[in-house]
PDB file of C-alpha atoms in Angstrom:
ATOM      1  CA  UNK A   1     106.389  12.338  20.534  1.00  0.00           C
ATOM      2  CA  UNK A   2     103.923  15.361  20.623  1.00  0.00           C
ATOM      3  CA  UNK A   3     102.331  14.504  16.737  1.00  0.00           C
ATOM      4  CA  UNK A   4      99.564  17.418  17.334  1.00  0.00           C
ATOM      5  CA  UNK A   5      96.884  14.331  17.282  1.00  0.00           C
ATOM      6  CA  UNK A   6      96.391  10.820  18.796  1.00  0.00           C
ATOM      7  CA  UNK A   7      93.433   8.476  18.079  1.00  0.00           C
ATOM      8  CA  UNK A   8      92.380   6.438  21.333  1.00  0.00           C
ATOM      9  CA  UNK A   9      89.360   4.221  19.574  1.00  0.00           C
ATOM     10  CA  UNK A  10      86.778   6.167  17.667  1.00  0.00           C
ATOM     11  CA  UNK A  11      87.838   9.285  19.724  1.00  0.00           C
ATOM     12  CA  UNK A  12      90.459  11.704  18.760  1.00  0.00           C
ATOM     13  CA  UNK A  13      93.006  13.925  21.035  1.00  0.00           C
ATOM     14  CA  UNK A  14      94.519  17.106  19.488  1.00  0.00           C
ATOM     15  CA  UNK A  15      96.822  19.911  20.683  1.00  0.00           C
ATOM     16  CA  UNK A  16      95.288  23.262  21.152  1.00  0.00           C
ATOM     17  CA  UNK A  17      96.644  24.566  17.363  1.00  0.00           C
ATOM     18  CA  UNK A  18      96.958  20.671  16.216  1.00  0.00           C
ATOM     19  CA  UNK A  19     100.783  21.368  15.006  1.00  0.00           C
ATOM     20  CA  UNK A  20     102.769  18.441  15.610  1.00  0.00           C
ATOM     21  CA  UNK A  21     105.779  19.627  17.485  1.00  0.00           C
ATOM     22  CA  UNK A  22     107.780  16.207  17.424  1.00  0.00           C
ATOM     23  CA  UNK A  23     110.032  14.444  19.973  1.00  0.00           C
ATOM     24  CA  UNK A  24     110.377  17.054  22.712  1.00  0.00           C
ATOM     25  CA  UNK A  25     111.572  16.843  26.311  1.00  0.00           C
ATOM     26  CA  UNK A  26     109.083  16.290  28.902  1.00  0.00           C
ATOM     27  CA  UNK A  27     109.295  19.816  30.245  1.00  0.00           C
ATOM     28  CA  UNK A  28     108.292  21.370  26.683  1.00  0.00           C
ATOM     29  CA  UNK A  29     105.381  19.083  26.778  1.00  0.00           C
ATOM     30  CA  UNK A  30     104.224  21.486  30.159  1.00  0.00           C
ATOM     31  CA  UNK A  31     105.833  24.912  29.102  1.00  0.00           C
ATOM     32  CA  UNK A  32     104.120  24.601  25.653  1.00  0.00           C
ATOM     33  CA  UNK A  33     100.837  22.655  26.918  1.00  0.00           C
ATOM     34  CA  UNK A  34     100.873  19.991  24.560  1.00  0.00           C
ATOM     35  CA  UNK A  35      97.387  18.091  25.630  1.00  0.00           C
ATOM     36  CA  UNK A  36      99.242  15.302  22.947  1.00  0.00           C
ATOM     37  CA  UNK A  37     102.358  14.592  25.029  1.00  0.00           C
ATOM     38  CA  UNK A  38     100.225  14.430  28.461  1.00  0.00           C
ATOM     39  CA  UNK A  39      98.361  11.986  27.003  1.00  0.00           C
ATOM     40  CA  UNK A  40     101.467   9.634  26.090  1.00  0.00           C
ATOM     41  CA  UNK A  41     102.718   9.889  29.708  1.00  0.00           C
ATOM     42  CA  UNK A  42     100.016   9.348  31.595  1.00  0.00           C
ATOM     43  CA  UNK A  43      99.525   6.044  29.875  1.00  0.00           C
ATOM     44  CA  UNK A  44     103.053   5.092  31.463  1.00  0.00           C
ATOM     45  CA  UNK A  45     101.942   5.899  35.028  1.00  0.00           C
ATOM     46  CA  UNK A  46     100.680   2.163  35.322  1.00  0.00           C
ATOM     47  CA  UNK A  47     100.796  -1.206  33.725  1.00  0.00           C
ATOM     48  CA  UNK A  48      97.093  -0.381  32.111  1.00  0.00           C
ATOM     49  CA  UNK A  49      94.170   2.041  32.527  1.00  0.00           C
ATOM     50  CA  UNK A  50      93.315   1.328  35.347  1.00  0.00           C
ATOM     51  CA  UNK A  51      96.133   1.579  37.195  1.00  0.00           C
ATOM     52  CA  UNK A  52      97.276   4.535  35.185  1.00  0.00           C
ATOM     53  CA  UNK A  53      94.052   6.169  36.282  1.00  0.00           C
ATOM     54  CA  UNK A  54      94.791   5.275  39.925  1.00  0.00           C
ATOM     55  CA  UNK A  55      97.929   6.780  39.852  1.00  0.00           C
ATOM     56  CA  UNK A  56      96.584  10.312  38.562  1.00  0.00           C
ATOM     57  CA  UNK A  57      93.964  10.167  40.953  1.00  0.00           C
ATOM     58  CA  UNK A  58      96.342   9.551  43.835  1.00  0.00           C
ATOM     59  CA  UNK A  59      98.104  12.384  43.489  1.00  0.00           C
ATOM     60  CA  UNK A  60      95.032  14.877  42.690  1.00  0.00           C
ATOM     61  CA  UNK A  61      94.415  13.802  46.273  1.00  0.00           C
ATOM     62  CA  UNK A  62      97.516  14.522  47.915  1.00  0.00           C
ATOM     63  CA  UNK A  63      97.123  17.917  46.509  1.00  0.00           C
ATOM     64  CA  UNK A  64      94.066  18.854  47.186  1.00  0.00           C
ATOM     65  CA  UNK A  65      92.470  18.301  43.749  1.00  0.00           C
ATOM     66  CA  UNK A  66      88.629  17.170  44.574  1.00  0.00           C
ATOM     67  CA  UNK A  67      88.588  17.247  48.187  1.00  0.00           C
ATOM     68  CA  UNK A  68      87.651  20.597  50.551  1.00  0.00           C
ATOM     69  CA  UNK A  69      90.776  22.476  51.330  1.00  0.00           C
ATOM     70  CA  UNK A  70      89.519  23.324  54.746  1.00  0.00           C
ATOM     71  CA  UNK A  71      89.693  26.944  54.502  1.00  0.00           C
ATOM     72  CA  UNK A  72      88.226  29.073  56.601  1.00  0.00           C
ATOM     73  CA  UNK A  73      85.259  30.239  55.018  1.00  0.00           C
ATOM     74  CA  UNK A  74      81.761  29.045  54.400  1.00  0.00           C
ATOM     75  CA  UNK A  75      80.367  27.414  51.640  1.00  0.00           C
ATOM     76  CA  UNK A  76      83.626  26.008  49.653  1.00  0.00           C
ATOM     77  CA  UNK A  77      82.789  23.310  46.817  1.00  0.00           C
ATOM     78  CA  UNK A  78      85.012  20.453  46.202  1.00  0.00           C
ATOM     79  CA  UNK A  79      84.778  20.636  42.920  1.00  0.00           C
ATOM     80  CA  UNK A  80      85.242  18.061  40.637  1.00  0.00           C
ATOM     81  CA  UNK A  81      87.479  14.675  39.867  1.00  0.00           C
ATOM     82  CA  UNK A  82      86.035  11.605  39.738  1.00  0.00           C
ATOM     83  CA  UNK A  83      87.112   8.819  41.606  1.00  0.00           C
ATOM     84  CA  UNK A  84      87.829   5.408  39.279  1.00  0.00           C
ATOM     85  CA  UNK A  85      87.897   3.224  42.243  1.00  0.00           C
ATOM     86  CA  UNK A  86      83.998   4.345  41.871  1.00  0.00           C
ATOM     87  CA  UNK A  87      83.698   5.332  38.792  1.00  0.00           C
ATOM     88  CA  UNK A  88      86.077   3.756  36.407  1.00  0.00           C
ATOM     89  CA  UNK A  89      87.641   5.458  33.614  1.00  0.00           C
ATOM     90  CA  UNK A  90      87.908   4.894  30.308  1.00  0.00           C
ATOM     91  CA  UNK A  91      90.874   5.734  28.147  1.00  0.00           C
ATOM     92  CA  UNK A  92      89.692   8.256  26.924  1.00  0.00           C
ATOM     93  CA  UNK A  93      88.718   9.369  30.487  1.00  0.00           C
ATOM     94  CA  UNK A  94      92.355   9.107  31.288  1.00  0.00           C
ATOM     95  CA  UNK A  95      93.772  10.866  27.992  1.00  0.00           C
ATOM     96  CA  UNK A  96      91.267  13.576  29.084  1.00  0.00           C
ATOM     97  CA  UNK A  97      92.183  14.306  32.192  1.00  0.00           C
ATOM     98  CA  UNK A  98      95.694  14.051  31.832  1.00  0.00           C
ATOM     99  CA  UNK A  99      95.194  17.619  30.723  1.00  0.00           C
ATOM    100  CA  UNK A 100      92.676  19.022  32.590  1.00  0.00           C
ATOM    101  CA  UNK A 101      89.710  18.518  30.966  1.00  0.00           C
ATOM    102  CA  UNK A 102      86.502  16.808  32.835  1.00  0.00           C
ATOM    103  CA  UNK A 103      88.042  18.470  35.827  1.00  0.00           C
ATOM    104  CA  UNK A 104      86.823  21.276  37.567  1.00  0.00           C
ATOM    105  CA  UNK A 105      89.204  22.791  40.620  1.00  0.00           C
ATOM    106  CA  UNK A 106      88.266  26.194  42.746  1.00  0.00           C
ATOM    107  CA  UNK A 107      90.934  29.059  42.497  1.00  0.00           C
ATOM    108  CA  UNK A 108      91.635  27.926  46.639  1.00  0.00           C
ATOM    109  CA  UNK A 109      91.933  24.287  45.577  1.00  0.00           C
ATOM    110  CA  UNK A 110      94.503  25.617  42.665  1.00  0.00           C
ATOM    111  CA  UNK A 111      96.379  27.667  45.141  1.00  0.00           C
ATOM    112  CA  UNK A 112      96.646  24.858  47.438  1.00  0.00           C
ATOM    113  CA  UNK A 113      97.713  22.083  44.919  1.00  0.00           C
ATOM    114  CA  UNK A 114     100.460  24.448  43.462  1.00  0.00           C
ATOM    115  CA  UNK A 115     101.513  25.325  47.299  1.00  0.00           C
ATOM    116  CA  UNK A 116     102.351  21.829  47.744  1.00  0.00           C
ATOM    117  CA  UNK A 117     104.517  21.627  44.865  1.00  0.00           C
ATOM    118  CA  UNK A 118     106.357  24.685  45.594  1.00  0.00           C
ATOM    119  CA  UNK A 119     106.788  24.238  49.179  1.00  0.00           C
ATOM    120  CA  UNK A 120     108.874  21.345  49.879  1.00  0.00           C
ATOM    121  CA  UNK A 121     106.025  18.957  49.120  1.00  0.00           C
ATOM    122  CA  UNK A 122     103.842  20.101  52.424  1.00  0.00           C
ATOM    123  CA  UNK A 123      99.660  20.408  52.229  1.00  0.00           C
ATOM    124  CA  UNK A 124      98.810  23.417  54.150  1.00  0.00           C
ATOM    125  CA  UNK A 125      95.360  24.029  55.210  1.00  0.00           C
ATOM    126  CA  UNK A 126      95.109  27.505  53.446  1.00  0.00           C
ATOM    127  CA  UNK A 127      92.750  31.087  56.282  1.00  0.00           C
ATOM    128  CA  UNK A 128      91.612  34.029  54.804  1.00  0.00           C
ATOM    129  CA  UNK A 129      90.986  35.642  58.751  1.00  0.00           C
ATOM    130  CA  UNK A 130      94.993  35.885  59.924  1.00  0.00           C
ATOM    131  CA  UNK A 131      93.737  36.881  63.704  1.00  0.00           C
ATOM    132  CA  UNK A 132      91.291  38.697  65.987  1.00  0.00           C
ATOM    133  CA  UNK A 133      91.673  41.322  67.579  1.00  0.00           C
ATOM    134  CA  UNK A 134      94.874  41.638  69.229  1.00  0.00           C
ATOM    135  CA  UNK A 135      95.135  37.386  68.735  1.00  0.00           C
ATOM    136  CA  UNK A 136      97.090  36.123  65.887  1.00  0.00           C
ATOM    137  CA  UNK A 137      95.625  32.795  64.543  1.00  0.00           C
ATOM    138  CA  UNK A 138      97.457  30.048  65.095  1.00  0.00           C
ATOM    139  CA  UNK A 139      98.663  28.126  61.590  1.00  0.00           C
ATOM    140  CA  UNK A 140      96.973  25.166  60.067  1.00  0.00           C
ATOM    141  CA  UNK A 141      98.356  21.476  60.356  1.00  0.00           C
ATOM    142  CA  UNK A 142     100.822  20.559  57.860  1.00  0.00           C
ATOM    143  CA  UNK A 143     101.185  17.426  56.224  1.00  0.00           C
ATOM    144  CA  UNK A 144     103.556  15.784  53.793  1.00  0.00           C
ATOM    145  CA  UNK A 145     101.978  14.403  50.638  1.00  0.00           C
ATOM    146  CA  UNK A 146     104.939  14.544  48.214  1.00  0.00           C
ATOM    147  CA  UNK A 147     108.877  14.615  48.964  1.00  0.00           C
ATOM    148  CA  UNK A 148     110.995  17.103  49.210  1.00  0.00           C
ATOM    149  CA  UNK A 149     113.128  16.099  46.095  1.00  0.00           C
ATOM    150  CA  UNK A 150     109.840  15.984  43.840  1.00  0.00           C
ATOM    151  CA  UNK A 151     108.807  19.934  44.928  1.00  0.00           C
ATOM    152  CA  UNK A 152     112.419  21.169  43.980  1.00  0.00           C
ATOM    153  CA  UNK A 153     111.939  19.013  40.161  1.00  0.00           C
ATOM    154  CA  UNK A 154     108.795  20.780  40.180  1.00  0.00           C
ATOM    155  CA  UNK A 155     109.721  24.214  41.259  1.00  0.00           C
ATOM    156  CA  UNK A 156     112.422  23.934  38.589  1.00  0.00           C
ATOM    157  CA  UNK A 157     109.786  22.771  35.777  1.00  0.00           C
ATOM    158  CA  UNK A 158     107.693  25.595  36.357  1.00  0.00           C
ATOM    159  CA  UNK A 159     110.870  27.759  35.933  1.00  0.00           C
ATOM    160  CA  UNK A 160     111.160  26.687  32.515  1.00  0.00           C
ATOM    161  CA  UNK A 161     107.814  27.292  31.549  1.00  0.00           C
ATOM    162  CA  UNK A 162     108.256  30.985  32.326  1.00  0.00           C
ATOM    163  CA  UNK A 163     111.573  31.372  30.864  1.00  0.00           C
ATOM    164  CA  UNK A 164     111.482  28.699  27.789  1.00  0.00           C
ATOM    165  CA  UNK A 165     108.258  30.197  26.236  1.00  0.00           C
ATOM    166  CA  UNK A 166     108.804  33.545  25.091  1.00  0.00           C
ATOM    167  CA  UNK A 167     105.976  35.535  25.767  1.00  0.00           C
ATOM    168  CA  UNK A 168     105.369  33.741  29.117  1.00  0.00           C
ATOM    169  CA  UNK A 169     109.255  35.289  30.070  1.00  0.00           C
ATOM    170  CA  UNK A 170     107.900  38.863  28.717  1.00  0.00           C
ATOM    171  CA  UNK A 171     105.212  38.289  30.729  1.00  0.00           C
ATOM    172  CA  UNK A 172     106.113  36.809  34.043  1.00  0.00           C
ATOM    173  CA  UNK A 173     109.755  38.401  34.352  1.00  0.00           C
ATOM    174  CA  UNK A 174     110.493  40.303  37.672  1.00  0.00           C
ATOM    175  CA  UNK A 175     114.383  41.830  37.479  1.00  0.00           C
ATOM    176  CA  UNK A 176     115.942  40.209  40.755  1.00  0.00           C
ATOM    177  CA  UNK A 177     113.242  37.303  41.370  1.00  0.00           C
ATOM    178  CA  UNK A 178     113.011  34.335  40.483  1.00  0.00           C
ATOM    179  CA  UNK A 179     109.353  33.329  38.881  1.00  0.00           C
ATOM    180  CA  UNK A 180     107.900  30.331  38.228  1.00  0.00           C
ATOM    181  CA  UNK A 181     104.271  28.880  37.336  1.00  0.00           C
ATOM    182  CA  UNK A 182     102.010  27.743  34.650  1.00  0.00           C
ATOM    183  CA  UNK A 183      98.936  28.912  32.613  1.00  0.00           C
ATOM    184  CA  UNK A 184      95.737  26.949  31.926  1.00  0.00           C
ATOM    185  CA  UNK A 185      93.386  27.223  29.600  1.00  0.00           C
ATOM    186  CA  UNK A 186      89.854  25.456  30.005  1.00  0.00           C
ATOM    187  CA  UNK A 187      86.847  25.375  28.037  1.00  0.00           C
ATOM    188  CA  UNK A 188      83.118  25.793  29.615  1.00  0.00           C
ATOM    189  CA  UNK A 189      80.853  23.136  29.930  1.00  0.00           C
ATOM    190  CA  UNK A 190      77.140  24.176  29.450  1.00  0.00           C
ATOM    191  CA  UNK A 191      75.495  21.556  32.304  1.00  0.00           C
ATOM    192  CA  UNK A 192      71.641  22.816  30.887  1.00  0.00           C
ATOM    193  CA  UNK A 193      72.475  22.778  27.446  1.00  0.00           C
ATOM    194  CA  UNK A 194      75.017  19.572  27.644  1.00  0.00           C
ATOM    195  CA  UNK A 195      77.490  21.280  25.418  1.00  0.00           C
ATOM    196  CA  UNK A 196      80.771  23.382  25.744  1.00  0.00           C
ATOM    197  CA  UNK A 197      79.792  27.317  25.881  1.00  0.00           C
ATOM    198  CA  UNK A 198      81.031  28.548  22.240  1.00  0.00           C
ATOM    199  CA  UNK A 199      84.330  30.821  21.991  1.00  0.00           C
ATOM    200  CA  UNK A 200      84.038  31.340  26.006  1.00  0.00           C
ATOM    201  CA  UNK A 201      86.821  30.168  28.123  1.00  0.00           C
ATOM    202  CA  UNK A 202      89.063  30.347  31.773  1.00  0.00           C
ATOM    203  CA  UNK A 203      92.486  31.583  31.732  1.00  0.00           C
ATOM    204  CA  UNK A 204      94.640  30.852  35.152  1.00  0.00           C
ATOM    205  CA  UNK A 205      97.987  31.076  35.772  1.00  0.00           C
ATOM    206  CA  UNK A 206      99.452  29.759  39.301  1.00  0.00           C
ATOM    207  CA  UNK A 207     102.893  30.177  39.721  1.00  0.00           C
ATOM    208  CA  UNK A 208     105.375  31.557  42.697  1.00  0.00           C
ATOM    209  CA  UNK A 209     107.968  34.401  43.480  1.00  0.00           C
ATOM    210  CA  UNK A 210     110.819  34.865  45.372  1.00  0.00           C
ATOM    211  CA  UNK A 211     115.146  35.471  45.518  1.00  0.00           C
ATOM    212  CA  UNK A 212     115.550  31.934  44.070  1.00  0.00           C
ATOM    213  CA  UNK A 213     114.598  28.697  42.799  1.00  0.00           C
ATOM    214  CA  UNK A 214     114.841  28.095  46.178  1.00  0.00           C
ATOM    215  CA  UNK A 215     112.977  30.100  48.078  1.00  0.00           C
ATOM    216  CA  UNK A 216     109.798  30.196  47.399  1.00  0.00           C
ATOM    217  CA  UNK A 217     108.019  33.343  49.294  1.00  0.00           C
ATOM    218  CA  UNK A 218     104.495  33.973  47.589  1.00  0.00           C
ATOM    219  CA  UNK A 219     102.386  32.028  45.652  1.00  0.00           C
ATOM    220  CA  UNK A 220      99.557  33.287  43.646  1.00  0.00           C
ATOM    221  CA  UNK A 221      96.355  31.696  41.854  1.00  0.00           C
ATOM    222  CA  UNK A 222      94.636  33.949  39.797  1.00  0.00           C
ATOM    223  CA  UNK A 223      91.823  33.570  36.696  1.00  0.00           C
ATOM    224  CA  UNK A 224      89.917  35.383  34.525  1.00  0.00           C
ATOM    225  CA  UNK A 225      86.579  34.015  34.092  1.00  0.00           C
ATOM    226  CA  UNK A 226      84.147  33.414  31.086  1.00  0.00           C
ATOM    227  CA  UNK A 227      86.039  35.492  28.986  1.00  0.00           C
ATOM    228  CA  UNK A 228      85.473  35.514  24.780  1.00  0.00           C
ATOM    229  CA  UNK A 229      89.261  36.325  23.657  1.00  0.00           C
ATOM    230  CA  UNK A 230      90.022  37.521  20.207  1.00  0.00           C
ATOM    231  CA  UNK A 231      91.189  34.422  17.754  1.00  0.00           C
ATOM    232  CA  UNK A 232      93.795  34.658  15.608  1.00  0.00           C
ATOM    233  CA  UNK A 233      93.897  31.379  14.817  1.00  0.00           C
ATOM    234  CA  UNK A 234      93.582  27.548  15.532  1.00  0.00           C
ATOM    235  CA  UNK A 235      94.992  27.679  19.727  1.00  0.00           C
ATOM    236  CA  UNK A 236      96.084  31.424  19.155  1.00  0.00           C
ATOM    237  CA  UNK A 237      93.801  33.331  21.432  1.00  0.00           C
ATOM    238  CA  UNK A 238      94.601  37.351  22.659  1.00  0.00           C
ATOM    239  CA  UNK A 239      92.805  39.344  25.711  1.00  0.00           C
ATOM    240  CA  UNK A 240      93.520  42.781  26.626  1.00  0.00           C
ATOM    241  CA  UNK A 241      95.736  41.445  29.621  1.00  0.00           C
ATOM    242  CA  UNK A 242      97.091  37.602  29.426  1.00  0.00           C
ATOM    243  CA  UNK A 243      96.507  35.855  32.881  1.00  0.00           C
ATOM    244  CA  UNK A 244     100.630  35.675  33.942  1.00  0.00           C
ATOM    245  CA  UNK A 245     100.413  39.092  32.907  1.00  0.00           C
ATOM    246  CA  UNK A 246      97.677  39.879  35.789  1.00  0.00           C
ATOM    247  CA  UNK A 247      99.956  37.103  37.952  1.00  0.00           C
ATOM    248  CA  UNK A 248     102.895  39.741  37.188  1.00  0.00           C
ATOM    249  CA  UNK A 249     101.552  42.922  38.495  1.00  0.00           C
ATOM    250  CA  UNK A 250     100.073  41.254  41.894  1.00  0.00           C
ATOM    251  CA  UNK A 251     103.524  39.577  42.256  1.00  0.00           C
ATOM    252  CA  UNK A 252     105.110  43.210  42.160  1.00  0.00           C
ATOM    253  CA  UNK A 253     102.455  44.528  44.583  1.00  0.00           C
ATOM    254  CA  UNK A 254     103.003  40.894  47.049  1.00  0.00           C
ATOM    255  CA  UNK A 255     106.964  41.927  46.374  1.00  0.00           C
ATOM    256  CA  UNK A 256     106.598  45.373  48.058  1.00  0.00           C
ATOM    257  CA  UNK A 257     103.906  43.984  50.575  1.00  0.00           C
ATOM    258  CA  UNK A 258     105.675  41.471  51.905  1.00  0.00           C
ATOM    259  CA  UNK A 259     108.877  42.847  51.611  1.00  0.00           C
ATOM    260  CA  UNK A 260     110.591  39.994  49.692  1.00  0.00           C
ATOM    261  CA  UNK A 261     114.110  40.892  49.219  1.00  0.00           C
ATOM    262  CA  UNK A 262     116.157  40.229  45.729  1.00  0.00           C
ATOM    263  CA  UNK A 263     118.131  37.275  44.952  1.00  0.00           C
ATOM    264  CA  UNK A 264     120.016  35.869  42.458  1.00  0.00           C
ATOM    265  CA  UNK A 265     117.887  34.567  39.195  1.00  0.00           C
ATOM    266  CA  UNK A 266     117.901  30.883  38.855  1.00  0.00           C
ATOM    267  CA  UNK A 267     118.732  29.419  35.177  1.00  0.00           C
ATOM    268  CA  UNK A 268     116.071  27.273  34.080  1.00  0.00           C
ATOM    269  CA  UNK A 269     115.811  22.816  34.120  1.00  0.00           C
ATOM    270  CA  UNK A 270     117.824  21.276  31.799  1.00  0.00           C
ATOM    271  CA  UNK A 271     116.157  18.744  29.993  1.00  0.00           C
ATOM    272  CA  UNK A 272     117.008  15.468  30.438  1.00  0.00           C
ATOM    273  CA  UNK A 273     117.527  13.353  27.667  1.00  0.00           C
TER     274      UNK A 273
END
């Protein structure tokens, strides 16, 4: 039940444009980002907080979210997710971070979490340096951290966000490929000033390409950074180029890089009631 607000003690949880959308199916709550209906489900993830919290935090970890993705490259942070076997969360804590907020990932971790759930459910070490010289560098270990069955549900999901949400399909929509992803939206925190940074904000959008639903065969992280859009309105914000916009034209350029050939177009998940 997405009712655009939710009280959790003397705190209070809106959606971006606090509009009540209703009962929806779980996969509207993700195409249409409603920070309401995230809440309500991760209270169901345990028998309490706590083990809620545990839950969540479980499977950041699997994926990458908090922890050093190994790359290749100096000086990677881990970013940040607290731990509430150390630090235990509040509810409020957990209604937060259901939807992002009071977590802080690097584009590489985001790339790596997403290529776990697009990839058959497999955490791959993620190189920038492919080989040298005339030696091709060998791959990074693999290692299974969801199932199989879970990726496809999630491959699917992220299909409908791109093709239930109109202006995410004008957006995103390659003619012979299947696309799927989602955008985020996050706020600045001001660590000096201990305050959000006014009208300034991150917009992401990680999401995959390729002949089907599938078959995954690129995926792509990208953001645009500290960025004051123009506001229409309460959750209605426009730039001069959306984020799966950008994720659009370097998923044409990947296409003809990589050589990915055409497929057939997947329909998007059906709901379930």
């Amino acid at each position: 039940n997405d009712s655009g607000s939710i009280r959790i003690g003397k705190f209070r949880v809106d959606d971006a444009d606090k509009r009540a959308m209703g009962w929806i199916p779980f996969e509207d709550v993700i195409a249409y980002s409603r920070n309401v209906g995230a809440v309500r489900v991760a209270r169901t993830l345990g028998r309490d907080v706590d083990e809620s919290s545990a839950v969540l935090f479980d499977y950041w970890s699997r994926i990458g979210i908090g922890t050093l993705s190994g790359v290749d490259v100096a000086g990677e942070l881990p970013g940040l997710a607290a731990n509430p076997a150390v630090d235990r969360w509040a509810e409020i804590d957990l209604a937060n971070r259901a939807f992002g907020q009071g977590v802080a990932v690097t584009p590489m971790q985001l790339a790596t979490a997403f290529s776990v759930m697009v990839n058959g459910g497999e955490r791959v070490r993620p190189r920038v340096v492919a080989g040298i010289g005339d030696e091709e560098m060998a791959p990074g270990p693999r290692e299974r951290v969801i199932s199989e069955e879970l990726s496809a549900e999630l491959r699917r999901l992220m299909v409908h966000v791109v093709t239930k949400v109109p202006w995410y399909r004008e957006g995103t929509e390659i003619e012979g490929y299947t696309v799927g992803g989602k955008t985020g939206t996050a706020q600045i925190w001001d660590s000096k000033r201990g305050e959000w940074v006014p009208s300034t904000y991150n917009f992401s959008f990680a999401g995959f390409v390729g002949p089907s639903v599938d078959e995954p065969r690129a995926l792509i992280a990208v953001r645009i950074g500290h960025t004051k859009p123009t506001i229409k309105g309460q959750g209605n914000f426009e730039l001069n180029i959306t984020s799966y916009e950008l994720f659009r034209r370097i998923a044409i350029d990947t296409i003809n890089a990589l050589d990915i050939p055409a497929g057939q177009v997947a329909p998007a998940a059906t709901p379930r009631p």
